[in-house]
PDB file of C-alpha atoms and ligand atoms in Angstrom:
ATOM      1  CA  MET W   1      61.456  -9.868 -31.587  1.00 95.00           C
ATOM      2  CA  ARG W   2      62.114  -7.039 -29.169  1.00 96.00           C
ATOM      3  CA  LEU W   3      62.031  -7.113 -25.386  1.00 97.00           C
ATOM      4  CA  THR W   4      63.539  -5.309 -22.456  1.00 98.00           C
ATOM      5  CA  LEU W   5      66.297  -7.501 -21.056  1.00 98.00           C
ATOM      6  CA  ASN W   6      67.939  -6.556 -17.783  1.00 98.00           C
ATOM      7  CA  GLY W   7      66.908  -2.956 -18.258  1.00 98.00           C
ATOM      8  CA  ALA W   8      67.955  -2.512 -21.888  1.00 98.00           C
ATOM      9  CA  SER W   9      65.830  -2.648 -25.006  1.00 98.00           C
ATOM     10  CA  ARG W  10      67.133  -5.578 -27.065  1.00 97.00           C
ATOM     11  CA  GLU W  11      66.250  -7.218 -30.355  1.00 96.00           C
ATOM     12  CA  VAL W  12      66.872 -10.830 -31.285  1.00 95.00           C
ATOM     13  CA  ARG W  13      65.926 -13.324 -33.976  1.00 93.00           C
ATOM     14  CA  ALA W  14      63.717 -16.048 -32.542  1.00 93.00           C
ATOM     15  CA  GLY W  15      62.556 -19.124 -34.445  1.00 92.00           C
ATOM     16  CA  ALA W  16      58.898 -20.063 -34.236  1.00 91.00           C
ATOM     17  CA  ASP W  17      59.737 -22.980 -31.929  1.00 94.00           C
ATOM     18  CA  ALA W  18      62.205 -21.112 -29.751  1.00 97.00           C
ATOM     19  CA  SER W  19      61.384 -20.831 -26.074  1.00 98.00           C
ATOM     20  CA  LEU W  20      62.310 -17.856 -23.940  1.00 98.00           C
ATOM     21  CA  LEU W  21      65.055 -20.058 -22.467  1.00 98.00           C
ATOM     22  CA  ASP W  22      66.460 -20.685 -25.971  1.00 98.00           C
ATOM     23  CA  VAL W  23      66.461 -16.978 -26.731  1.00 98.00           C
ATOM     24  CA  LEU W  24      68.124 -16.000 -23.458  1.00 98.00           C
ATOM     25  CA  ARG W  25      70.861 -18.629 -23.702  1.00 98.00           C
ATOM     26  CA  ASP W  26      71.430 -18.937 -27.450  1.00 97.00           C
ATOM     27  CA  GLY W  27      70.290 -15.527 -28.664  1.00 96.00           C
ATOM     28  CA  PHE W  28      71.693 -13.363 -25.900  1.00 97.00           C
ATOM     29  CA  GLY W  29      74.436 -15.639 -24.575  1.00 98.00           C
ATOM     30  CA  LEU W  30      73.250 -15.523 -20.970  1.00 98.00           C
ATOM     31  CA  ARG W  31      74.090 -18.568 -18.893  1.00 98.00           C
ATOM     32  CA  SER W  32      72.511 -18.162 -15.447  1.00 98.00           C
ATOM     33  CA  MET W  33      69.225 -19.816 -16.369  1.00 98.00           C
ATOM     34  CA  LYS W  34      69.615 -23.577 -16.761  1.00 98.00           C
ATOM     35  CA  ASP W  35      67.933 -26.321 -18.732  1.00 98.00           C
ATOM     36  CA  GLY W  36      66.932 -28.995 -16.263  1.00 97.00           C
ATOM     37  CA  CYS W  37      63.865 -30.447 -17.953  1.00 98.00           C
ATOM     38  CA  ALA W  38      62.942 -28.279 -20.978  1.00 98.00           C
ATOM     39  CA  PRO W  39      60.296 -28.076 -22.237  1.00 97.00           C
ATOM     40  CA  GLU W  40      58.538 -29.749 -19.327  1.00 97.00           C
ATOM     41  CA  GLY W  41      58.441 -26.676 -17.097  1.00 97.00           C
ATOM     42  CA  SER W  42      58.694 -28.781 -13.964  1.00 97.00           C
ATOM     43  CA  CYS W  43      62.101 -28.222 -12.297  1.00 98.00           C
ATOM     44  CA  GLY W  44      62.419 -24.424 -12.045  1.00 98.00           C
ATOM     45  CA  ALA W  45      66.079 -24.287 -13.110  1.00 98.00           C
ATOM     46  CA  CYS W  46      65.222 -21.912 -15.974  1.00 98.00           C
ATOM     47  CA  THR W  47      63.274 -19.422 -13.831  1.00 98.00           C
ATOM     48  CA  VAL W  48      63.577 -15.718 -14.681  1.00 98.00           C
ATOM     49  CA  MET W  49      61.379 -12.750 -13.890  1.00 98.00           C
ATOM     50  CA  VAL W  50      58.986 -11.309 -16.463  1.00 98.00           C
ATOM     51  CA  ASP W  51      57.229  -8.055 -15.617  1.00 98.00           C
ATOM     52  CA  GLY W  52      58.068  -8.685 -11.968  1.00 97.00           C
ATOM     53  CA  ARG W  53      56.782 -12.248 -11.755  1.00 97.00           C
ATOM     54  CA  ALA W  54      58.827 -15.430 -11.693  1.00 98.00           C
ATOM     55  CA  VAL W  55      58.250 -17.659 -14.730  1.00 98.00           C
ATOM     56  CA  VAL W  56      59.854 -20.801 -16.095  1.00 98.00           C
ATOM     57  CA  SER W  57      61.441 -19.704 -19.349  1.00 98.00           C
ATOM     58  CA  CYS W  58      61.527 -23.131 -21.027  1.00 98.00           C
ATOM     59  CA  ALA W  59      57.839 -23.800 -21.271  1.00 96.00           C
ATOM     60  CA  GLN W  60      56.523 -20.971 -23.426  1.00 92.00           C
ATOM     61  CA  PRO W  61      57.390 -19.686 -26.891  1.00 96.00           C
ATOM     62  CA  ALA W  62      59.648 -16.660 -26.878  1.00 97.00           C
ATOM     63  CA  SER W  63      57.178 -14.787 -29.083  1.00 96.00           C
ATOM     64  CA  ARG W  64      54.839 -14.573 -26.108  1.00 96.00           C
ATOM     65  CA  PHE W  65      57.363 -12.263 -24.434  1.00 97.00           C
ATOM     66  CA  GLU W  66      57.452  -9.645 -27.161  1.00 97.00           C
ATOM     67  CA  GLY W  67      57.654  -6.213 -25.527  1.00 97.00           C
ATOM     68  CA  ARG W  68      57.866  -7.651 -22.001  1.00 98.00           C
ATOM     69  CA  GLU W  69      60.447  -6.864 -19.346  1.00 98.00           C
ATOM     70  CA  VAL W  70      62.728  -9.800 -18.561  1.00 98.00           C
ATOM     71  CA  LEU W  71      65.102  -9.855 -15.609  1.00 98.00           C
ATOM     72  CA  THR W  72      67.747 -12.525 -15.032  1.00 98.00           C
ATOM     73  CA  VAL W  73      70.428 -12.996 -12.376  1.00 98.00           C
ATOM     74  CA  GLU W  74      72.809 -11.097 -14.657  1.00 98.00           C
ATOM     75  CA  GLY W  75      70.540  -8.054 -14.412  1.00 98.00           C
ATOM     76  CA  LEU W  76      70.355  -7.857 -10.629  1.00 98.00           C
ATOM     77  CA  ASP W  77      72.191  -4.869  -9.202  1.00 96.00           C
ATOM     78  CA  ALA W  78      75.562  -5.565  -7.560  1.00 95.00           C
ATOM     79  CA  VAL W  79      74.318  -5.128  -3.981  1.00 94.00           C
ATOM     80  CA  THR W  80      71.460  -7.563  -4.516  1.00 96.00           C
ATOM     81  CA  ARG W  81      73.659 -10.123  -6.276  1.00 96.00           C
ATOM     82  CA  THR W  82      76.202  -9.931  -3.473  1.00 96.00           C
ATOM     83  CA  ALA W  83      73.498 -10.378  -0.842  1.00 96.00           C
ATOM     84  CA  TRP W  84      72.193 -13.503  -2.570  1.00 98.00           C
ATOM     85  CA  ALA W  85      75.701 -14.902  -2.986  1.00 97.00           C
ATOM     86  CA  ASP W  86      76.617 -14.212   0.651  1.00 97.00           C
ATOM     87  CA  ALA W  87      73.359 -15.734   1.882  1.00 98.00           C
ATOM     88  CA  PHE W  88      73.780 -18.908  -0.170  1.00 98.00           C
ATOM     89  CA  VAL W  89      77.431 -19.329   0.838  1.00 97.00           C
ATOM     90  CA  THR W  90      76.768 -18.642   4.537  1.00 97.00           C
ATOM     91  CA  ALA W  91      73.820 -21.030   4.669  1.00 98.00           C
ATOM     92  CA  GLY W  92      75.563 -23.676   2.569  1.00 97.00           C
ATOM     93  CA  ALA W  93      72.585 -23.597   0.214  1.00 97.00           C
ATOM     94  CA  SER W  94      74.425 -24.249  -3.015  1.00 95.00           C
ATOM     95  CA  GLN W  95      76.338 -27.412  -3.806  1.00 95.00           C
ATOM     96  CA  CYS W  96      76.486 -28.132  -7.545  1.00 97.00           C
ATOM     97  CA  GLY W  97      74.732 -24.773  -8.057  1.00 97.00           C
ATOM     98  CA  TYR W  98      72.650 -25.871 -11.019  1.00 98.00           C
ATOM     99  CA  CYS W  99      69.367 -24.946  -9.353  1.00 98.00           C
ATOM    100  CA  SER W 100      70.622 -21.787  -7.653  1.00 98.00           C
ATOM    101  CA  PRO W 101      69.949 -19.070 -10.272  1.00 98.00           C
ATOM    102  CA  GLY W 102      66.371 -20.250 -10.727  1.00 98.00           C
ATOM    103  CA  ILE W 103      65.844 -20.346  -6.979  1.00 98.00           C
ATOM    104  CA  VAL W 104      67.351 -16.885  -6.583  1.00 98.00           C
ATOM    105  CA  MET W 105      65.023 -15.401  -9.191  1.00 98.00           C
ATOM    106  CA  LYS W 106      61.987 -17.139  -7.684  1.00 98.00           C
ATOM    107  CA  ALA W 107      62.975 -15.912  -4.221  1.00 98.00           C
ATOM    108  CA  GLU W 108      63.807 -12.425  -5.501  1.00 98.00           C
ATOM    109  CA  ALA W 109      60.273 -12.165  -6.892  1.00 98.00           C
ATOM    110  CA  LEU W 110      58.925 -13.321  -3.528  1.00 97.00           C
ATOM    111  CA  LEU W 111      60.929 -10.745  -1.539  1.00 97.00           C
ATOM    112  CA  ARG W 112      59.849  -7.950  -3.880  1.00 96.00           C
ATOM    113  CA  ARG W 113      56.200  -8.621  -3.130  1.00 95.00           C
ATOM    114  CA  SER W 114      56.662  -9.881   0.439  1.00 94.00           C
ATOM    115  CA  PRO W 115      59.815  -8.459   2.050  1.00 93.00           C
ATOM    116  CA  ARG W 116      59.354 -10.432   5.260  1.00 91.00           C
ATOM    117  CA  PRO W 117      58.047 -13.830   4.212  1.00 96.00           C
ATOM    118  CA  SER W 118      57.430 -16.553   6.751  1.00 96.00           C
ATOM    119  CA  ARG W 119      59.319 -19.799   6.394  1.00 97.00           C
ATOM    120  CA  ASP W 120      56.132 -21.428   5.104  1.00 97.00           C
ATOM    121  CA  GLU W 121      55.691 -18.703   2.490  1.00 98.00           C
ATOM    122  CA  ILE W 122      59.261 -19.240   1.321  1.00 98.00           C
ATOM    123  CA  ALA W 123      58.749 -22.998   1.149  1.00 98.00           C
ATOM    124  CA  ARG W 124      55.508 -22.566  -0.796  1.00 98.00           C
ATOM    125  CA  ALA W 125      57.115 -20.116  -3.213  1.00 98.00           C
ATOM    126  CA  LEU W 126      59.991 -22.501  -3.891  1.00 98.00           C
ATOM    127  CA  ALA W 127      57.874 -25.646  -4.129  1.00 97.00           C
ATOM    128  CA  GLY W 128      58.328 -25.787  -7.905  1.00 96.00           C
ATOM    129  CA  ASN W 129      62.121 -25.426  -7.807  1.00 98.00           C
ATOM    130  CA  LEU W 130      63.835 -28.780  -7.535  1.00 98.00           C
ATOM    131  CA  CYS W 131      67.263 -29.322  -6.002  1.00 98.00           C
ATOM    132  CA  ARG W 132      68.947 -32.693  -5.997  1.00 96.00           C
ATOM    133  CA  CYS W 133      71.720 -31.716  -3.555  1.00 96.00           C
ATOM    134  CA  THR W 134      70.746 -29.684  -0.524  1.00 94.00           C
ATOM    135  CA  GLY W 135      67.666 -31.167   1.115  1.00 93.00           C
ATOM    136  CA  TYR W 136      66.044 -27.682   0.904  1.00 95.00           C
ATOM    137  CA  THR W 137      66.435 -26.656   4.569  1.00 97.00           C
ATOM    138  CA  LYS W 138      69.582 -24.685   3.810  1.00 98.00           C
ATOM    139  CA  ILE W 139      67.877 -23.005   0.867  1.00 98.00           C
ATOM    140  CA  LEU W 140      65.105 -21.757   3.141  1.00 98.00           C
ATOM    141  CA  ASP W 141      67.787 -20.533   5.569  1.00 98.00           C
ATOM    142  CA  ALA W 142      69.492 -18.696   2.703  1.00 98.00           C
ATOM    143  CA  VAL W 143      66.331 -16.894   1.622  1.00 98.00           C
ATOM    144  CA  GLU W 144      65.637 -15.768   5.185  1.00 97.00           C
ATOM    145  CA  LEU W 145      69.219 -14.553   5.466  1.00 97.00           C
ATOM    146  CA  ALA W 146      69.066 -12.769   2.114  1.00 97.00           C
ATOM    147  CA  ALA W 147      65.989 -10.843   3.279  1.00 96.00           C
ATOM    148  CA  LEU W 148      67.937  -9.720   6.343  1.00 94.00           C
ATOM    149  CA  LEU W 149      71.050  -8.815   4.368  1.00 93.00           C
ATOM    150  CA  MET W 150      69.063  -6.703   1.954  1.00 89.00           C
ATOM    151  CA  GLY W 151      67.479  -4.796   4.810  1.00 81.00           C
ATOM    152  CA  ARG W 152      64.089  -5.503   3.395  1.00 53.00           C
ATOM    153  CA  GLN W 153      62.737  -6.480   6.790  1.00 42.00           C
ATOM    154  CA  GLU W 154      63.588  -3.018   8.124  1.00 50.00           C
ATOM    155  CA  ALA W 155      62.218  -1.382   4.990  1.00 50.00           C
ATOM    156  CA  ARG W 156      58.785  -2.868   5.656  1.00 45.00           C
ATOM    157  CA  THR W 157      58.528  -1.964   9.344  1.00 45.00           C
TER     158      THR W 157
HETATM  159  S1  FES I 201      64.174 -26.327 -17.481  1.00 58.69           S
HETATM  160 FE1  FES I 201      62.437 -25.073 -17.301  1.00 58.69          FE
HETATM  161  S2  FES I 201      61.329 -25.860 -15.626  1.00 58.69           S
HETATM  162 FE2  FES I 201      62.992 -27.263 -15.895  1.00 58.69          FE
HETATM  163  S1  FES I 202      72.649 -27.361  -5.475  1.00 58.69           S
HETATM  164 FE1  FES I 202      72.722 -29.009  -6.911  1.00 58.69          FE
HETATM  165  S2  FES I 202      70.727 -29.089  -7.766  1.00 58.69           S
HETATM  166 FE2  FES I 202      70.590 -27.642  -6.173  1.00 58.69          FE
END
């Protein structure tokens, strides 16, 4: 199958039962997206963006993503990656870090469509992303801080 992965046209062999998560990790060797509950689709650790929307990559066959545009943490530009890292470190929003890449991609999708989200909007957007470590408050702080660091608040005013 062929898809656009992090801005480049790529081809990979995908078994009939392979999920997008399988293809990203085993086919392309990417490691940001995690398997927390595959194929349940209920923890959010495997979240990536497809055509600009956040999706859980474990719950659908890879074949469904033929020709689509997939973006993972590895494909974020350096400024954006640094902003997310700084925000998570400053807010103390990452402990074991297992959930973090999925949360970043979910939140990145949110900020792209809503550069100045309210705290409630952030909480609603992240409702499907489970974290066993942080208690979530610091994650909400981190997303608010990331929006500031990226200057997206100013960009919208
Ligand atoms: S591993 Fe995909 S939602 Fe949990
Ligand atoms: S930081 Fe450990 S699961 Fe979220």
